[in-house]
Coordinates of C-alpha atoms in Angstrom, one line a residue:
X1 CA 0.1 0.1 0.0
X2 CA 1.4 3.3 -1.1
X3 CA 1.9 6.5 1.1
X4 CA 1.0 10.1 0.2
X5 CA 3.0 13.2 0.8
X6 CA 2.8 16.9 -0.3
X7 CA 5.1 19.3 -2.3
X8 CA 6.0 22.6 -1.0
X9 CA 3.9 25.5 -2.3
X10 CA 3.2 25.4 -6.0
X11 CA 6.2 26.9 -8.0
X12 CA 6.8 25.4 -11.2
X13 CA 6.7 25.5 -15.1
X14 CA 3.5 24.5 -16.8
X15 CA 3.9 22.1 -19.5
X16 CA 1.2 23.5 -21.8
X17 CA 2.0 27.3 -21.7
X18 CA 5.7 27.0 -20.4
X19 CA 4.7 29.8 -18.1
X20 CA 5.6 29.9 -14.4
X21 CA 2.9 29.1 -11.9
X22 CA 3.4 30.5 -8.3
X23 CA 0.7 29.8 -5.9
X24 CA 1.8 30.2 -2.0
X25 CA -1.3 28.8 -0.8
X26 CA -1.5 25.5 -2.7
X27 CA 0.5 22.3 -3.1
X28 CA 0.4 19.0 -4.8
X29 CA -0.3 15.6 -3.2
X30 CA 1.6 12.6 -4.6
X31 CA 2.3 9.0 -4.3
X32 CA 5.8 8.4 -2.8
X33 CA 6.4 5.3 -4.4
X34 CA 5.9 6.4 -8.0
X35 CA 6.0 10.2 -7.8
X36 CA 2.6 10.1 -9.5
X37 CA 0.6 13.6 -8.8
X38 CA -2.6 13.1 -7.2
X39 CA -4.3 16.5 -6.8
X40 CA -3.8 20.1 -5.9
X41 CA -4.8 21.1 -2.4
X42 CA -4.4 23.9 0.1
X43 CA -1.5 24.1 2.2
X44 CA -3.1 23.1 5.4
X45 CA -4.5 19.9 3.9
X46 CA -3.9 16.9 6.1
X47 CA -3.2 13.5 4.5
X48 CA -5.0 10.6 5.9
X49 CA -2.6 7.9 4.8
X50 CA -4.2 4.7 3.4
X51 CA -2.8 2.5 6.1
X52 CA -4.3 4.9 8.7
X53 CA -7.6 4.8 7.2
X54 CA -7.5 0.9 7.0
X55 CA -6.8 0.8 10.5
X56 CA -9.5 2.9 11.6
X57 CA -12.0 0.7 9.6
X58 CA -10.4 -2.5 11.2
X59 CA -10.8 -1.1 14.7
X60 CA -14.4 0.0 14.3
X61 CA -15.7 -3.1 12.7
X62 CA -13.4 -5.6 14.2
X63 CA -13.2 -7.4 11.0
X64 CA -10.5 -7.5 8.0
X65 CA -10.5 -4.8 5.6
X66 CA -10.6 -4.9 1.7
X67 CA -8.8 -2.0 0.1
X68 CA -9.4 -0.8 -3.3
X69 CA -7.8 2.0 -5.4
X70 CA -9.6 3.5 -8.4
X71 CA -6.9 5.9 -9.3
X72 CA -8.9 8.8 -7.9
X73 CA -10.6 7.3 -4.8
X74 CA -9.3 4.8 -2.0
X75 CA -12.2 2.7 -0.6
X76 CA -12.0 0.7 2.4
X77 CA -14.7 -2.1 3.2
X78 CA -15.3 -4.5 6.0
X79 CA -18.2 -6.6 6.8
X80 CA -20.5 -5.7 9.9
X81 CA -23.0 -8.5 9.6
X82 CA -24.6 -11.2 7.7
X83 CA -28.2 -11.3 6.4
X84 CA -30.0 -14.2 4.6
X85 CA -33.0 -13.3 2.2
X86 CA -34.5 -16.6 1.6
X87 CA -31.3 -18.9 0.8
X88 CA -29.7 -15.6 -0.5
X89 CA -26.8 -14.7 1.7
X90 CA -26.0 -10.8 2.0
X91 CA -23.5 -9.1 3.8
X92 CA -23.8 -5.7 5.3
X93 CA -20.7 -3.6 5.0
X94 CA -19.0 -0.4 6.4
X95 CA -17.5 1.6 3.7
X96 CA -14.9 4.5 4.1
X97 CA -14.1 6.4 1.0
X98 CA -11.1 8.9 0.8
X99 CA -9.6 10.9 -2.0
X100 CA -6.2 12.7 -2.0
X101 CA -7.0 15.8 -4.3
X102 CA -9.2 17.7 -1.8
X103 CA -12.4 16.9 -3.8
X104 CA -14.1 15.4 -0.8
X105 CA -13.8 14.9 2.9
X106 CA -13.5 11.5 4.3
X107 CA -16.9 9.8 3.6
X108 CA -18.5 6.6 5.5
X109 CA -21.5 4.8 4.3
X110 CA -23.4 1.5 4.5
X111 CA -23.7 -1.0 1.6
X112 CA -24.6 -4.7 1.0
X113 CA -22.8 -7.3 -0.9
X114 CA -24.8 -10.1 -2.4
X115 CA -22.8 -13.1 -2.4
X116 CA -24.6 -15.3 -4.9
X117 CA -23.7 -12.9 -7.8
X118 CA -21.1 -10.6 -6.1
X119 CA -23.5 -7.6 -6.6
X120 CA -22.9 -4.4 -4.5
X121 CA -26.0 -2.5 -3.2
X122 CA -26.2 0.8 -1.6
X123 CA -28.3 1.1 1.4
X124 CA -32.1 1.6 0.7
X125 CA -31.4 1.5 -3.1
X126 CA -30.5 5.2 -3.3
X127 CA -27.4 7.3 -4.2
X128 CA -25.8 8.0 -0.9
X129 CA -24.8 11.5 -1.7
X130 CA -28.6 12.3 -2.6
X131 CA -29.8 11.2 0.9
X132 CA -28.8 11.4 4.6
X133 CA -27.3 7.9 4.3
X134 CA -23.5 8.8 4.4
X135 CA -21.5 10.6 7.0
X136 CA -18.5 12.9 6.7
X137 CA -15.3 13.5 8.9
X138 CA -12.7 16.1 7.9
X139 CA -9.2 15.3 7.1
X140 CA -8.2 17.5 10.2
X141 CA -7.9 16.0 13.6
X142 CA -6.1 13.1 15.4
X143 CA -6.5 9.4 15.1
X144 CA -8.6 9.3 18.3
X145 CA -11.0 12.0 17.1
X146 CA -11.6 10.3 13.7
X147 CA -12.1 6.9 15.6
X148 CA -14.7 8.4 17.8
X149 CA -16.5 9.9 14.5
X150 CA -16.4 6.5 12.9
X151 CA -17.9 4.7 15.8
X152 CA -20.6 7.3 15.8
X153 CA -21.2 6.6 12.0
X154 CA -21.4 2.9 12.4
X155 CA -24.4 3.3 14.9
X156 CA -26.0 5.4 12.1
X157 CA -25.3 2.6 9.5
X158 CA -26.9 0.1 11.8
X159 CA -30.1 2.1 11.4
X160 CA -29.8 2.2 7.9
X161 CA -29.4 -1.7 7.8
X162 CA -32.7 -2.2 9.4
X163 CA -34.3 0.3 6.9
X164 CA -32.6 -1.6 4.0
X165 CA -34.2 -4.8 5.2
X166 CA -37.5 -3.3 5.1
X167 CA -36.8 -1.5 1.7
X168 CA -36.1 -5.0 0.1
X169 CA -38.7 -7.0 1.9
X170 CA -41.4 -6.3 -0.8
X171 CA -39.1 -7.6 -3.4
X172 CA -37.9 -10.8 -1.4
X173 CA -41.5 -11.8 -0.7
X174 CA -42.9 -11.1 -4.2
X175 CA -42.9 -14.5 -6.3
X176 CA -42.6 -14.1 -10.0
X177 CA -45.9 -13.9 -11.8
X178 CA -46.8 -14.3 -15.2
X179 CA -45.1 -11.7 -17.5
X180 CA -43.2 -10.2 -14.6
X181 CA -39.7 -11.0 -16.1
X182 CA -40.4 -9.5 -19.5
X183 CA -41.9 -6.5 -17.8
X184 CA -39.0 -5.8 -15.6
X185 CA -36.4 -6.4 -18.4
X186 CA -38.0 -3.9 -20.6
X187 CA -38.6 -1.3 -18.0
X188 CA -35.1 -1.6 -16.6
X189 CA -33.4 -1.7 -20.1
X190 CA -33.2 2.3 -20.5
X191 CA -31.2 2.3 -17.3
X192 CA -28.9 -0.6 -18.0
X193 CA -28.2 0.1 -21.5
X194 CA -28.4 3.9 -21.7
X195 CA -30.6 3.9 -24.9
X196 CA -30.8 6.9 -27.1
X197 CA -33.9 6.2 -29.0
X198 CA -32.3 7.6 -32.2
X199 CA -33.8 5.8 -35.0
X200 CA -30.4 5.9 -36.8
X201 CA -29.0 3.5 -34.2
X202 CA -32.1 1.3 -34.2
X203 CA -30.5 -1.8 -35.5
X204 CA -27.5 -1.5 -33.0
X205 CA -29.8 -0.8 -30.0
X206 CA -32.1 -3.7 -30.9
X207 CA -29.0 -6.0 -30.7
X208 CA -28.0 -4.6 -27.4
X209 CA -31.6 -5.1 -25.9
X210 CA -31.6 -8.7 -27.3
X211 CA -28.2 -9.5 -25.6
X212 CA -29.3 -7.9 -22.5
X213 CA -32.5 -9.6 -22.2
X214 CA -30.5 -13.0 -22.9
X215 CA -28.1 -12.2 -20.2
X216 CA -30.6 -11.4 -17.7
X217 CA -32.7 -14.5 -18.3
X218 CA -29.4 -16.7 -18.0
X219 CA -28.5 -15.2 -14.7
X220 CA -32.0 -15.6 -13.3
X221 CA -32.3 -19.2 -14.4
X222 CA -28.8 -20.1 -13.2
X223 CA -29.7 -18.6 -9.7
X224 CA -33.0 -20.2 -9.4
X225 CA -32.2 -23.8 -10.8
X226 CA -28.5 -24.1 -9.7
X227 CA -28.3 -22.1 -6.6
X228 CA -31.7 -22.6 -5.4
X229 CA -32.8 -18.8 -5.0
X230 CA -36.5 -18.3 -4.8
X231 CA -38.0 -17.0 -8.1
X232 CA -38.9 -13.6 -6.8
X233 CA -38.6 -10.0 -7.8
X234 CA -35.7 -9.7 -5.9
X235 CA -33.8 -12.6 -7.8
X236 CA -35.1 -10.8 -10.9
X237 CA -33.8 -7.4 -10.1
X238 CA -30.4 -8.6 -9.2
X239 CA -30.2 -10.3 -12.6
X240 CA -30.4 -6.9 -14.1
X241 CA -28.0 -5.4 -11.5
X242 CA -25.6 -8.2 -12.4
X243 CA -25.6 -7.0 -16.0
X244 CA -25.0 -3.5 -14.9
X245 CA -22.1 -4.3 -12.6
X246 CA -20.5 -7.2 -14.4
X247 CA -21.1 -7.0 -18.2
X248 CA -18.2 -5.1 -20.0
X249 CA -18.2 -3.7 -23.6
X250 CA -16.5 -5.6 -26.0
X251 CA -14.7 -2.6 -27.5
X252 CA -12.8 0.0 -25.6
X253 CA -10.4 0.0 -22.8
X254 CA -11.7 -2.4 -20.0
X255 CA -11.6 -0.9 -16.4
X256 CA -9.5 -3.0 -14.0
X257 CA -11.0 -4.8 -11.1
X258 CA -10.4 -2.0 -8.6
X259 CA -11.8 0.5 -10.6
X260 CA -15.0 -1.3 -11.4
X261 CA -15.4 -2.4 -7.7
X262 CA -15.3 1.2 -6.4
X263 CA -17.7 2.3 -9.3
X264 CA -20.1 -0.4 -8.3
X265 CA -20.1 0.8 -4.8
X266 CA -20.1 4.7 -5.1
X267 CA -19.9 5.4 -9.0
X268 CA -22.0 5.5 -12.1
X269 CA -22.8 1.6 -11.8
X270 CA -23.9 2.2 -8.2
X271 CA -26.4 4.8 -9.4
X272 CA -27.7 2.5 -12.1
X273 CA -28.2 -0.3 -9.7
X274 CA -30.1 2.1 -7.4
X275 CA -32.6 2.9 -10.4
X276 CA -33.1 -0.7 -11.2
X277 CA -34.0 -1.6 -7.7
X278 CA -36.4 1.3 -7.5
X279 CA -37.9 0.2 -10.8
X280 CA -38.4 -3.3 -9.4
X281 CA -40.0 -1.9 -6.3
X282 CA -42.5 0.1 -8.3
X283 CA -43.8 -3.2 -9.7
X284 CA -44.8 -4.6 -6.1

């Protein structure tokens, strides 16, 4: 795990304009192992080292910590409890997210991790930043102060966990009927596929929809027939979120595992997952 340091106040030559840049109130954070610059911050910015953040999460949860680096965000995740939603085990997790460019304070939130398909789900199926389901602590302060804050945050996340159980129960208890699968696949398609509706792309988008529907059916059938999950709206919705989180484009640069993992927890894939679950809840 790398460490982060700060430069002296900015005083250097801009690569693009070849002009001198002087800013006595700001400095640059960088990785000490590679020298890679991470961001421009104020001189009084206090670095929360990755090892220090990991230790905070380990103490608060009393569990081992999984650390991921997306290139812009460091995410630390540790399990806080187990749930079983009808032969469907789910872990409840404590997340701490940190950046080194001053773009955000330290943020903690609750999430769940579905073991059958490795799907990550934000608490209550909503983007954390749009609700009060996340908590912040500043970079300033000593280790004991941060530890106290995180313990208080964990209490709040426990409340979220109970709310999350209530939120998913209508899906877990709703068995699939008639055309439910076809209805959900179609209603969730614009979210999962980001369809444009442009007639010039009709053939291309039609192929994408066909591939997406086949993917969702395959995941749903596999979970019901091989893993023994109940055929419910919960299982069906997770087939769509599996597509959102695991399906990769056949073209272009593929994100590495850590980047995709962080994106599924707090990024664009997380936002899509939340919208898919809301769509499924509207069918109950």
